[in-house]
XYZ file of C-alpha atoms in Angstrom:
710
model
C 126.472 134.575 110.468
C 125.043 131.196 111.376
C 127.340 128.290 110.389
C 125.498 126.021 107.936
C 127.213 122.821 108.942
C 125.446 120.059 110.829
C 126.815 119.062 114.225
C 128.733 115.838 113.456
C 127.657 112.633 115.139
C 130.035 110.650 117.316
C 131.332 107.608 115.418
C 130.209 104.311 116.989
C 131.878 101.287 115.412
C 130.438 98.273 117.239
C 128.023 97.064 119.917
C 130.546 97.575 122.715
C 131.132 101.198 121.708
C 127.368 101.655 121.443
C 126.817 100.287 124.961
C 129.527 102.581 126.338
C 128.004 105.578 124.545
C 124.555 104.832 126.020
C 126.101 104.491 129.489
C 127.971 107.802 129.094
C 124.837 109.592 127.883
C 122.710 108.166 130.691
C 125.307 109.145 133.304
C 125.539 112.683 131.924
C 121.741 113.078 131.861
C 121.394 111.732 135.391
C 124.079 114.093 136.712
C 122.538 117.132 135.066
C 118.867 116.512 135.798
C 119.505 115.308 139.342
C 121.983 117.921 140.510
C 122.638 120.452 137.789
C 126.120 119.194 136.854
C 127.363 117.036 134.003
C 130.701 115.636 132.795
C 129.704 116.534 129.200
C 129.027 119.923 127.627
C 126.017 120.429 125.328
C 127.885 119.928 122.068
C 129.553 116.705 123.229
C 126.217 115.340 124.449
C 124.506 116.253 121.153
C 127.249 114.508 119.159
C 126.971 111.443 121.383
C 123.160 111.318 121.069
C 123.318 111.663 117.284
C 125.895 108.865 117.116
C 123.677 106.640 119.237
C 120.670 107.382 117.017
C 122.683 106.638 113.862
C 123.865 103.286 115.226
C 120.358 102.345 116.345
C 118.958 103.153 112.894
C 121.264 100.459 111.480
C 120.723 98.018 114.373
C 117.045 98.441 115.388
C 116.945 95.056 117.161
C 119.818 95.934 119.518
C 118.516 99.164 121.088
C 119.291 99.300 124.819
C 116.562 100.371 127.272
C 118.704 103.214 128.686
C 119.179 104.824 125.255
C 118.391 108.562 125.266
C 116.744 108.410 121.827
C 113.372 107.251 123.113
C 113.291 109.368 126.252
C 112.096 112.826 127.074
C 114.975 115.092 128.069
C 115.128 114.972 131.819
C 113.981 111.387 131.979
C 116.734 110.448 134.377
C 115.150 112.456 137.151
C 112.530 110.661 139.215
C 109.280 112.401 139.991
C 106.064 111.581 141.776
C 103.703 114.302 140.499
C 101.910 113.123 137.329
C 101.579 115.534 134.423
C 97.993 115.952 133.210
C 99.347 116.141 129.648
C 102.778 114.615 128.853
C 105.519 117.220 129.109
C 107.563 116.324 126.043
C 110.928 117.563 124.843
C 111.799 118.564 121.264
C 113.587 116.885 118.400
C 116.527 118.820 116.964
C 117.770 120.038 113.600
C 121.176 121.631 113.082
C 121.113 123.192 109.598
C 118.788 124.844 107.042
C 118.786 121.591 105.069
C 117.636 119.557 108.058
C 114.984 122.143 108.868
C 113.677 122.077 105.280
C 113.464 118.278 105.467
C 111.448 118.579 108.694
C 108.967 121.039 107.153
C 108.539 118.717 104.143
C 107.865 115.799 106.500
C 105.323 117.865 108.424
C 103.572 118.881 105.182
C 103.328 115.227 104.111
C 101.860 114.293 107.481
C 99.247 117.067 107.270
C 98.705 116.661 103.517
C 99.102 120.443 103.264
C 101.732 123.136 103.714
C 101.998 124.883 107.081
C 101.359 128.589 106.508
C 101.990 129.957 110.017
C 105.067 129.230 112.105
C 105.813 130.643 115.552
C 109.559 131.262 115.943
C 111.259 132.139 119.227
C 114.355 131.560 121.361
C 115.112 128.172 122.884
C 115.942 129.196 126.418
C 118.743 127.334 128.145
C 117.238 126.438 131.518
C 115.008 123.895 133.249
C 111.469 123.125 132.013
C 108.714 123.383 134.633
C 104.925 123.322 134.895
C 103.285 125.946 137.118
C 99.728 125.116 138.214
C 97.337 127.922 139.095
C 94.051 127.399 140.906
C 91.682 130.330 140.888
C 94.578 132.511 139.774
C 96.913 131.517 142.625
C 100.131 129.554 142.053
C 99.743 126.313 144.001
C 102.303 123.898 142.582
C 105.576 123.908 140.640
C 106.732 120.693 138.965
C 109.802 119.805 136.896
C 109.506 117.963 133.588
C 110.974 114.761 135.035
C 110.471 111.870 132.612
C 107.665 113.660 130.797
C 104.881 111.755 132.522
C 105.729 112.782 136.091
C 108.094 115.291 137.656
C 109.497 116.533 140.947
C 107.503 118.838 143.164
C 109.638 121.968 143.601
C 106.881 124.127 145.045
C 109.288 125.223 147.777
C 110.732 127.587 145.112
C 107.450 129.508 144.715
C 108.098 133.142 145.469
C 111.789 133.010 144.524
C 111.450 133.086 140.729
C 111.142 136.402 138.902
C 108.519 136.461 136.129
C 106.438 133.687 137.718
C 103.607 135.555 139.438
C 102.103 134.054 142.579
C 98.770 135.552 141.510
C 97.511 135.948 137.937
C 95.653 139.005 136.671
C 92.458 136.914 136.495
C 91.255 134.102 138.826
C 91.649 131.340 136.258
C 92.674 127.714 136.732
C 95.408 126.830 134.216
C 98.848 125.276 133.888
C 101.610 127.519 132.567
C 104.662 125.780 131.170
C 107.997 127.444 130.724
C 111.690 127.589 131.448
C 113.422 128.635 134.645
C 116.903 130.021 134.097
C 119.452 132.445 135.452
C 120.285 135.590 133.545
C 123.952 136.496 133.196
C 123.662 138.991 136.057
C 121.831 136.494 138.264
C 124.479 133.862 137.537
C 127.324 136.164 138.530
C 125.460 137.083 141.725
C 124.730 133.412 142.457
C 128.407 132.502 142.225
C 129.415 135.389 144.476
C 126.893 134.264 147.087
C 127.722 130.568 146.679
C 131.489 130.997 146.973
C 130.936 133.430 149.850
C 129.310 130.546 151.710
C 132.266 128.254 150.981
C 130.773 126.404 148.012
C 132.228 125.713 144.585
C 131.051 128.093 141.837
C 128.445 126.844 139.381
C 129.864 125.850 136.002
C 127.268 127.751 133.962
C 123.851 129.431 134.331
C 121.860 126.359 133.297
C 123.513 124.138 135.890
C 123.088 126.904 138.448
C 119.347 127.136 137.790
C 118.868 123.363 137.891
C 120.734 122.991 141.179
C 119.156 126.059 142.788
C 115.594 125.087 141.886
C 115.950 121.764 143.711
C 117.806 123.086 146.764
C 115.628 123.085 149.884
C 117.902 123.763 152.833
C 120.546 126.195 151.640
C 121.669 128.989 153.945
C 121.151 131.476 151.128
C 118.811 132.168 148.219
C 119.608 133.500 144.763
C 117.188 134.818 142.133
C 116.093 133.023 138.969
C 113.858 134.045 136.058
C 110.882 132.339 134.406
C 109.887 132.537 130.721
C 106.545 131.004 129.763
C 106.275 129.069 126.495
C 102.892 127.348 126.800
C 99.560 127.265 128.646
C 96.898 124.578 128.876
C 93.729 123.838 130.837
C 93.586 121.573 133.884
C 90.697 119.172 134.690
C 89.284 121.832 137.021
C 89.432 124.599 134.387
C 86.072 126.150 133.519
C 84.784 124.477 130.325
C 84.437 127.623 128.227
C 87.984 128.733 129.020
C 89.354 125.229 128.436
C 87.750 125.083 125.006
C 89.068 128.513 124.089
C 92.640 127.689 125.142
C 92.627 124.522 123.052
C 91.560 126.423 119.917
C 93.939 129.364 120.187
C 96.927 129.721 117.885
C 100.161 129.398 119.836
C 100.942 133.093 119.319
C 97.516 134.083 120.677
C 97.929 131.669 123.574
C 101.184 133.367 124.598
C 99.603 136.803 124.264
C 96.864 135.583 126.622
C 99.473 134.301 129.094
C 101.302 137.631 128.994
C 98.013 139.402 129.654
C 97.621 137.313 132.807
C 101.006 138.559 134.034
C 103.206 135.649 132.928
C 106.708 136.602 131.781
C 107.386 135.627 128.136
C 109.972 136.453 125.478
C 107.769 139.311 124.229
C 109.696 141.997 126.102
C 113.146 140.785 125.056
C 115.319 141.554 122.028
C 114.272 138.168 120.554
C 110.477 137.974 120.925
C 108.493 135.110 119.420
C 107.236 136.118 115.970
C 104.857 134.539 113.447
C 106.068 133.971 109.864
C 104.500 132.291 106.843
C 107.262 130.323 105.069
C 110.221 128.087 105.906
C 112.498 130.689 104.270
C 111.225 133.322 106.680
C 111.846 130.916 109.559
C 115.480 130.481 108.529
C 115.864 134.264 108.184
C 114.506 134.723 111.718
C 116.856 132.009 112.980
C 119.772 133.995 111.564
C 118.517 137.188 113.198
C 118.242 135.563 116.623
C 121.629 133.873 116.206
C 123.199 137.257 115.412
C 121.812 138.700 118.651
C 122.802 135.733 120.808
C 125.981 137.237 122.256
C 124.140 140.409 123.328
C 121.309 138.673 125.196
C 121.221 138.839 129.008
C 120.307 135.144 129.155
C 121.484 131.960 127.480
C 119.851 130.357 124.455
C 121.010 127.209 122.700
C 118.716 127.361 119.720
C 115.436 128.536 118.245
C 112.064 126.815 118.716
C 109.833 126.568 115.637
C 106.178 125.578 116.099
C 103.173 125.192 113.850
C 101.190 128.165 115.110
C 97.609 127.092 114.320
C 95.787 124.735 116.694
C 94.379 122.716 113.782
C 97.874 122.011 112.456
C 99.099 120.960 115.891
C 96.173 118.586 116.397
C 96.590 117.029 112.958
C 100.347 116.521 113.408
C 100.052 114.931 116.855
C 102.930 113.816 119.052
C 105.247 110.867 119.433
C 106.280 109.307 122.733
C 109.194 111.691 123.110
C 108.410 114.874 121.183
C 105.590 116.685 119.381
C 105.645 116.373 115.594
C 104.531 119.992 115.124
C 107.568 121.592 116.759
C 111.336 121.411 116.331
C 114.403 122.899 118.009
C 116.839 124.485 115.566
C 120.050 124.110 117.567
C 122.796 126.720 117.324
C 126.502 125.893 117.555
C 127.595 125.384 121.142
C 129.059 128.409 122.912
C 130.338 126.423 125.893
C 132.767 123.540 126.032
C 134.697 121.739 128.738
C 138.492 121.720 128.384
C 141.551 121.919 130.664
C 143.270 124.995 132.059
C 146.978 124.389 131.412
C 148.658 127.658 132.443
C 147.949 131.263 133.371
C 149.753 134.146 131.642
C 149.851 137.664 133.100
C 149.682 140.457 130.520
C 149.946 144.223 131.022
C 147.533 146.475 129.112
C 148.053 150.035 127.865
C 146.800 151.580 131.143
C 148.954 149.293 133.303
C 146.184 146.821 134.148
C 147.637 143.363 134.826
C 145.242 140.856 133.275
C 145.399 137.074 133.674
C 144.848 134.951 130.566
C 144.159 131.226 130.657
C 146.112 128.909 128.359
C 143.754 126.107 127.404
C 143.941 122.663 125.934
C 142.703 123.584 122.408
C 138.941 123.222 121.988
C 136.623 124.067 119.070
C 133.723 126.365 120.002
C 131.319 127.772 117.425
C 133.700 126.880 114.595
C 136.837 128.459 116.122
C 139.726 126.744 117.881
C 140.127 128.352 121.291
C 143.504 128.196 123.058
C 143.240 131.286 125.272
C 140.453 132.713 127.428
C 140.150 135.643 129.807
C 140.225 135.035 133.545
C 139.009 138.557 134.434
C 141.171 139.357 137.491
C 142.922 137.742 140.494
C 139.881 138.200 142.751
C 137.732 136.353 140.216
C 140.237 133.485 140.057
C 140.073 133.219 143.829
C 136.263 133.417 143.903
C 135.931 130.660 141.324
C 138.534 128.485 143.040
C 140.402 127.808 139.797
C 143.490 125.581 139.720
C 145.993 124.658 137.027
C 144.962 121.365 135.458
C 141.270 121.955 136.188
C 138.615 120.927 133.730
C 136.885 124.249 133.108
C 133.770 125.455 131.315
C 134.771 127.915 128.567
C 132.188 130.291 127.086
C 132.358 132.030 123.711
C 129.528 133.752 121.841
C 129.877 135.717 118.604
C 132.862 138.041 118.722
C 132.966 138.078 122.509
C 136.387 137.189 123.925
C 136.252 133.604 125.264
C 136.106 133.434 129.051
C 136.600 130.744 131.669
C 133.366 130.370 133.613
C 134.228 127.933 136.405
C 135.988 124.687 137.238
C 134.051 121.463 136.734
C 134.835 120.442 140.284
C 133.498 116.887 140.131
C 136.074 116.042 137.416
C 139.062 116.869 139.647
C 141.678 114.165 140.089
C 143.675 115.650 142.953
C 146.612 116.527 140.703
C 145.461 120.116 140.119
C 147.819 122.883 141.345
C 147.217 126.368 142.784
C 147.581 129.350 140.444
C 150.531 131.567 141.415
C 149.853 135.303 141.400
C 152.693 137.700 140.443
C 154.384 139.694 143.212
C 155.912 142.260 140.818
C 154.753 143.628 137.482
C 155.482 140.894 134.903
C 156.391 143.538 132.308
C 158.676 146.008 134.093
C 159.273 144.516 137.544
C 157.682 147.435 139.411
C 155.407 147.087 142.408
C 151.765 146.133 141.854
C 148.816 148.152 143.129
C 146.456 145.481 144.506
C 144.000 147.851 146.178
C 141.282 147.085 143.592
C 140.066 143.832 142.038
C 141.874 144.692 138.796
C 145.568 144.847 139.690
C 147.686 147.564 138.115
C 151.404 148.201 137.663
C 152.586 151.072 139.866
C 154.010 152.697 136.698
C 150.520 152.888 135.196
C 150.483 153.873 131.517
C 154.260 154.270 131.434
C 154.661 150.524 131.947
C 153.260 149.878 128.472
C 153.907 153.251 126.882
C 154.005 151.936 123.314
C 150.487 150.481 123.539
C 149.205 153.623 125.249
C 150.607 155.970 122.597
C 149.557 153.782 119.654
C 146.018 153.742 121.036
C 145.994 157.536 121.476
C 147.106 158.038 117.855
C 144.362 155.772 116.486
C 141.691 156.888 114.036
C 138.927 157.169 116.639
C 141.147 159.096 119.064
C 143.614 161.752 117.810
C 143.800 160.277 114.295
C 147.535 160.920 113.776
C 148.233 159.435 110.370
C 151.683 157.854 110.074
C 152.035 157.178 113.790
C 151.570 153.426 113.932
C 153.021 151.009 116.468
C 156.354 150.655 114.643
C 156.912 154.411 114.611
C 155.863 154.700 118.274
C 158.440 152.059 119.206
C 161.104 154.124 117.448
C 160.142 157.269 119.345
C 160.080 155.524 122.710
C 163.347 153.655 122.176
C 165.031 156.881 121.051
C 163.886 158.582 124.243
C 161.890 161.198 122.341
C 158.532 160.449 123.997
C 157.956 159.574 127.630
C 154.245 160.372 127.536
C 151.469 161.516 125.182
C 152.281 165.226 125.558
C 155.816 164.697 124.250
C 154.389 163.946 120.797
C 153.377 167.597 120.485
C 156.845 168.936 121.208
C 158.740 166.764 118.714
C 161.205 168.715 116.553
C 161.894 168.160 112.878
C 165.597 167.483 113.398
C 164.813 164.835 116.019
C 162.565 162.931 113.639
C 165.010 163.199 110.736
C 167.560 161.430 112.909
C 165.398 158.305 113.081
C 165.832 155.360 110.730
C 163.541 155.404 107.668
C 162.397 158.972 108.395
C 163.039 161.158 105.357
C 162.009 164.778 104.890
C 158.622 163.969 103.349
C 157.572 161.420 105.983
C 158.831 163.718 108.743
C 156.884 166.718 107.459
C 153.746 164.610 106.961
C 153.959 163.303 110.533
C 154.477 166.770 111.984
C 151.482 168.044 109.986
C 149.340 165.191 111.322
C 150.449 165.964 114.896
C 149.629 169.636 114.390
C 146.136 168.728 113.164
C 145.683 166.464 116.196
C 146.037 169.534 118.450
C 142.718 170.773 117.050
C 140.762 167.584 117.735
C 137.683 168.083 119.958
C 137.894 167.461 123.676
C 135.954 164.188 123.325
C 138.772 162.692 121.251
C 141.486 164.048 123.544
C 139.664 162.494 126.506
C 139.367 159.197 124.659
C 143.093 159.331 123.774
C 143.940 159.641 127.476
C 142.393 156.197 127.944
C 140.554 156.936 131.175
C 139.647 153.609 132.735
C 135.924 152.980 132.666
C 135.358 155.078 129.551
C 135.548 154.549 125.804
C 134.603 156.433 122.674
C 130.891 156.870 123.466
C 131.421 157.698 127.126
C 134.191 160.182 126.295
C 131.805 161.984 123.933
C 129.075 162.138 126.589
C 131.457 163.500 129.230
C 132.897 166.098 126.863
C 129.484 167.269 125.649
C 128.141 167.459 129.195
C 131.024 169.444 130.723
C 132.157 171.272 127.539
C 135.711 171.967 128.793
C 138.516 170.021 130.427
C 138.527 172.507 133.316
C 134.921 171.631 134.114
C 135.688 167.917 133.888
C 138.614 168.300 136.278
C 136.481 170.317 138.701
C 133.715 167.706 138.787
C 133.274 165.504 141.833
C 131.571 162.080 141.801
C 128.096 163.590 142.203
C 128.627 165.837 139.182
C 130.105 163.011 137.122
C 127.039 160.879 137.831
C 124.899 163.376 135.925
C 126.430 162.132 132.673
C 124.168 159.579 131.037
C 125.506 156.064 131.567
C 127.767 156.818 134.536
C 126.509 155.213 137.717
C 127.460 155.516 141.357
C 130.214 152.882 141.061
C 131.903 154.237 137.937
C 131.783 157.962 138.800
C 134.346 157.960 141.659
C 136.862 155.917 139.648
C 136.585 158.285 136.645
C 137.073 161.298 138.906
C 140.101 159.656 140.526
C 141.552 158.752 137.143
C 141.182 162.332 135.859
C 142.955 163.579 138.989
C 145.766 161.074 138.431
C 146.170 162.316 134.856
C 146.406 165.982 135.938
C 150.158 166.415 135.216
C 149.750 164.932 131.723
C 146.664 167.061 131.013
C 148.619 170.172 132.066
C 151.431 169.242 129.669
C 148.982 168.681 126.811
C 147.340 172.059 127.426
C 150.744 173.758 127.556
C 151.617 172.136 124.217
C 148.563 173.762 122.659
C 146.206 170.757 122.547
C 142.525 171.774 122.389
C 140.634 171.305 125.672
C 137.106 172.275 124.621
C 134.209 170.512 122.896
C 132.973 172.528 119.899
C 129.352 173.582 120.243
C 128.915 172.235 123.779
C 127.858 174.352 126.745
C 128.716 173.497 130.338
C 125.839 172.655 132.700
C 124.529 175.554 134.814
C 126.937 176.719 137.515
C 129.485 174.001 136.645
C 132.683 175.674 137.688
C 135.736 175.195 139.806
C 133.650 175.071 142.966
C 131.795 172.004 141.640
C 128.380 173.470 142.511
C 125.228 173.422 140.465
C 125.066 169.692 139.779
C 121.543 169.538 141.191
C 120.251 171.473 138.219
C 121.978 169.116 135.814
C 120.321 166.148 137.473
C 116.923 167.769 137.189
C 117.372 168.072 133.444
C 116.876 164.316 133.066
C 119.828 161.888 133.167
C 122.248 164.696 132.471
C 121.208 164.973 128.850
C 119.756 168.478 128.991
C 123.170 170.119 129.105
C 124.692 167.733 126.606
C 121.989 168.300 124.017
C 121.519 172.040 124.569
C 124.350 173.236 122.278
C 122.688 171.738 119.218
C 119.067 172.566 119.961
C 118.785 174.028 116.489
C 120.544 171.084 114.831
C 118.753 168.902 112.259
C 118.639 165.947 114.701
C 117.794 167.935 117.829
C 116.055 165.733 120.390
C 116.340 162.603 118.228
C 117.744 159.210 119.274
C 119.450 157.671 116.225
C 120.657 154.125 115.509
C 123.025 153.346 112.624
C 123.082 149.817 111.207
C 124.479 148.151 108.103
C 127.150 149.407 105.699
C 127.123 153.115 104.823
C 127.355 154.258 101.204
C 127.827 157.471 99.249
C 129.201 160.441 101.183
C 129.028 158.452 104.436
C 131.006 155.466 103.151
C 134.382 156.567 104.539
C 133.082 157.378 108.022
C 133.811 154.921 110.810
C 130.962 154.030 113.137
C 132.521 156.282 115.770
C 132.618 159.185 113.278
C 128.962 158.536 112.430
C 128.083 158.747 116.121
C 130.033 162.001 116.427
C 128.158 163.384 113.432
C 124.807 162.497 115.026
C 125.743 164.251 118.244
C 127.050 167.355 116.441
C 123.666 167.520 114.718
C 121.932 167.610 118.100
C 120.928 163.945 118.280
C 121.915 161.101 120.524
C 123.545 157.981 119.096
C 122.457 154.573 120.320
C 123.462 151.013 119.521
C 120.070 149.369 120.043
C 116.567 149.922 118.691
C 113.783 150.511 121.228
C 110.525 152.427 121.541
C 112.641 155.485 122.416
C 114.455 155.370 119.050
C 113.473 158.181 116.664
C 115.384 157.268 113.519
C 117.229 154.223 112.165
C 119.797 154.803 109.412
C 119.745 151.459 107.582
C 122.610 150.762 105.210
C 123.399 147.713 103.100
C 123.049 144.438 104.991
C 120.915 145.931 107.763
C 119.185 143.002 109.459
C 117.542 142.611 112.838
C 117.720 146.311 113.778
C 115.920 147.317 110.591
C 113.332 144.602 111.171
C 112.726 145.777 114.719
C 112.372 149.378 113.545
C 109.757 148.294 111.009
C 107.954 146.288 113.694
C 107.873 149.307 116.041
C 106.945 151.764 113.298
C 110.167 153.759 113.671
C 111.254 156.068 110.879
C 113.877 154.579 108.527
C 116.391 156.468 106.385
C 118.887 155.322 103.770
C 122.479 156.603 104.047
C 121.777 159.082 101.204
C 118.641 160.385 102.941
C 120.535 160.778 106.200
C 123.370 162.608 104.413
C 120.838 165.151 103.136
C 119.538 165.632 106.703
C 122.997 166.494 108.044
C 124.457 167.995 104.855
C 125.569 171.183 106.566
C 127.809 169.223 108.944
C 129.539 167.000 106.387
C 132.995 168.073 105.238
C-alpha cells in the first residue's frame, strides 16, 4: 500500500538557515553529479529542497543564485556539449492530493481536461542523450545543466540496451536513463573491491561514477532504458515531422521497434490511461511491485500522452509543464552502524545483524539490518561507526548496502568476527561464505523443531515453540525423529500436559507420519530449498531413496535448481542421512503421492540424461497427473481466497495445483495459463487481462479441482 502522506519539508527559520540549506543542497548535488557520491540520501535531499522552496515562496526577493529550485537536476555538473533541445528534469508530487492539484493546474493551462496520460516507472539512474547518425550511435551526453552536458561517448559499447546500430538508418536522439540492475550492482562491487576500491553505496551512485570513469583497470555492465526520442537538425524532414506529432506512447513503441530498450518488457511497462483516478491506481500497482523489480525506481513518471497537449502546456526553465514525477517514499537512508550482533538460525547458520542508529525508511523505524555474511562484510569494508546506506523496500528485510566512505572521521573501528559459535560455544565451519556452527541444526534445536512442526511443513497442531522448549529441556527430543517415538507417559509427566492435550498431540504426530514427502523434505530444512523447491524435488524424484541416490547432475534436472545450488543440496541430503534413516524407521512417509520417478532414476544415479531431455526436468514431475484437471497448465493465485478455498494457505493452494497436474507460479507471464483472482487481486489480475490470460474466481477454480478438495 502506498503511504498517502506528503514528504515533509525541512523547516527553515531564517535567512542564515536558508543560506546553509542552499549550500548543503548545492554541495550534495555537486558530489553526486560529479562523482556519483553524496552526503545526503534521496529523502533528506527532497526534504531540504522542499524546505528551500517553501522559504523562497515567502521571501521571493532573497533567493540565492545557487538555489536548486530554479535548476535542472544535474546542474552542478559542467558540460561542453550543447543539447539541441533543453534536457529538463521533472517537478515532483508526493501524494494523491498533490497529483490531483497538478492535473487541475494542467487542465486550467490547456483550458481542457487531459484525456490520455502515459504512466511508467521513474528509473533511478543517470539521464543521458544518445545521438544516432544514419542509425549508428555516435555520441553519448549526460544531462549536465540541461543546456549542455558531458561527453561520455567513451562508454559506448559498454551499456546493455543501448544499441550501437538501430534497426533502421535514421538520424535521431534517444533520451533515457542509464542504471545498474541489482545483479549488475552486486557484480560491480565485487569487481571494484577486488581491485582494492571502496564499494559503491548504491546502484545509482555506481552508475553515475562508472559512466564517467575513463581509465579504470576494469569494466562493469550497466543498462539503458529509453524514455524519449526526438529529431536532430540533420534528421530527414518527413521523419522529423512524424516524430513531433506522435503521442508519447507511440513514440516509445517506435523507439522499441528500432531496437532501443524501454520499460515495455519489464513488470512495470508504461501504460496509457484516461483519468487521474486511473493514474493513481497505476501508481499503486507499480509501488506494490517495487520490491520485486530487478532495478531501482524512486517514483512514477506521468506525462500528457498526446503531442497537442504537450505543445499547448509548454515548458518552464527547469521542467516541462506536461509531465510530473510522482515520488515514492524513500527506500534508502544514510545512518550509522553502531554494533554487529551474531545470531544462529535453525540450521546452524551464523548470521551477522547490524545494529543501527534508528532511521525512518518508508514509514518504518529501522534499528536492525542484515549484513549477509562475514565475507560480505569484508568485501564491503564495513567498520563500526561507519555511516552506511540502508535499503528497505516493501516487506524485504532491511539490508546494509555499503559504507559512505567519504563521511568517515577516522574513529571507525574494525568489526570483530566470532571465533566460536555465539550460541553454544562450538567450533565454526568457515569453509563457505555463510558460516555455520559445527553442531548444525542441533545448535538451535528448538527453532529447527518448531519450524518442522509448522503448518506448511508437518502441520503438527499443538506443537508450538513453548511445547518444543519443554520437550528439549526434558531431554525427550534430540532431533526431529524423536518426536515420532514419544510415549504417552513421557508427555503426561510434563507441566501443563493433561490427558486430553497429550492424546491430541500424539494424534497430531501420528497424522504427521502420513504427510507427503514434499512436506517431510521441507520439514528437514535443507539449505537452499523452501516450500516450492521441496515440492518440485519430491515430485521429480517421487521417493526419498531416489533423492538420496541423486548426484548433482540429476539434481540439476529439477526446475529452478542450477549448477551452483545442486551440489550443496546433494551434500545437505547426505549430511541428513542419519536423521532420514531414523524418520523412516519411525514410520514417517518417504514417498510423494501420485508422483513417478524419472526414467532409470535408481540407486546407480543413471538415466538423468532422459530427464534433462524432457525439458527443465518438468516432464517427470508433471507425468503423474497427466489426467488431472490442470494437466499442463501454469497457474498463478492472487488475492484473498473465498468459499471452500478460504482456509487454504498459499502453500496449500500451490500443493493443490500441483496435485491437479498443474504448475504453480508466483508471477504472471505469457507462459501463464490461468490466474485465480480472489478479492483484492491487483496488478497480477491487470496483467492477466492485458495478456489475454484466462481468469477464474475462487469458486470457479474450486469447481475445476473439486475431486481433489477434502
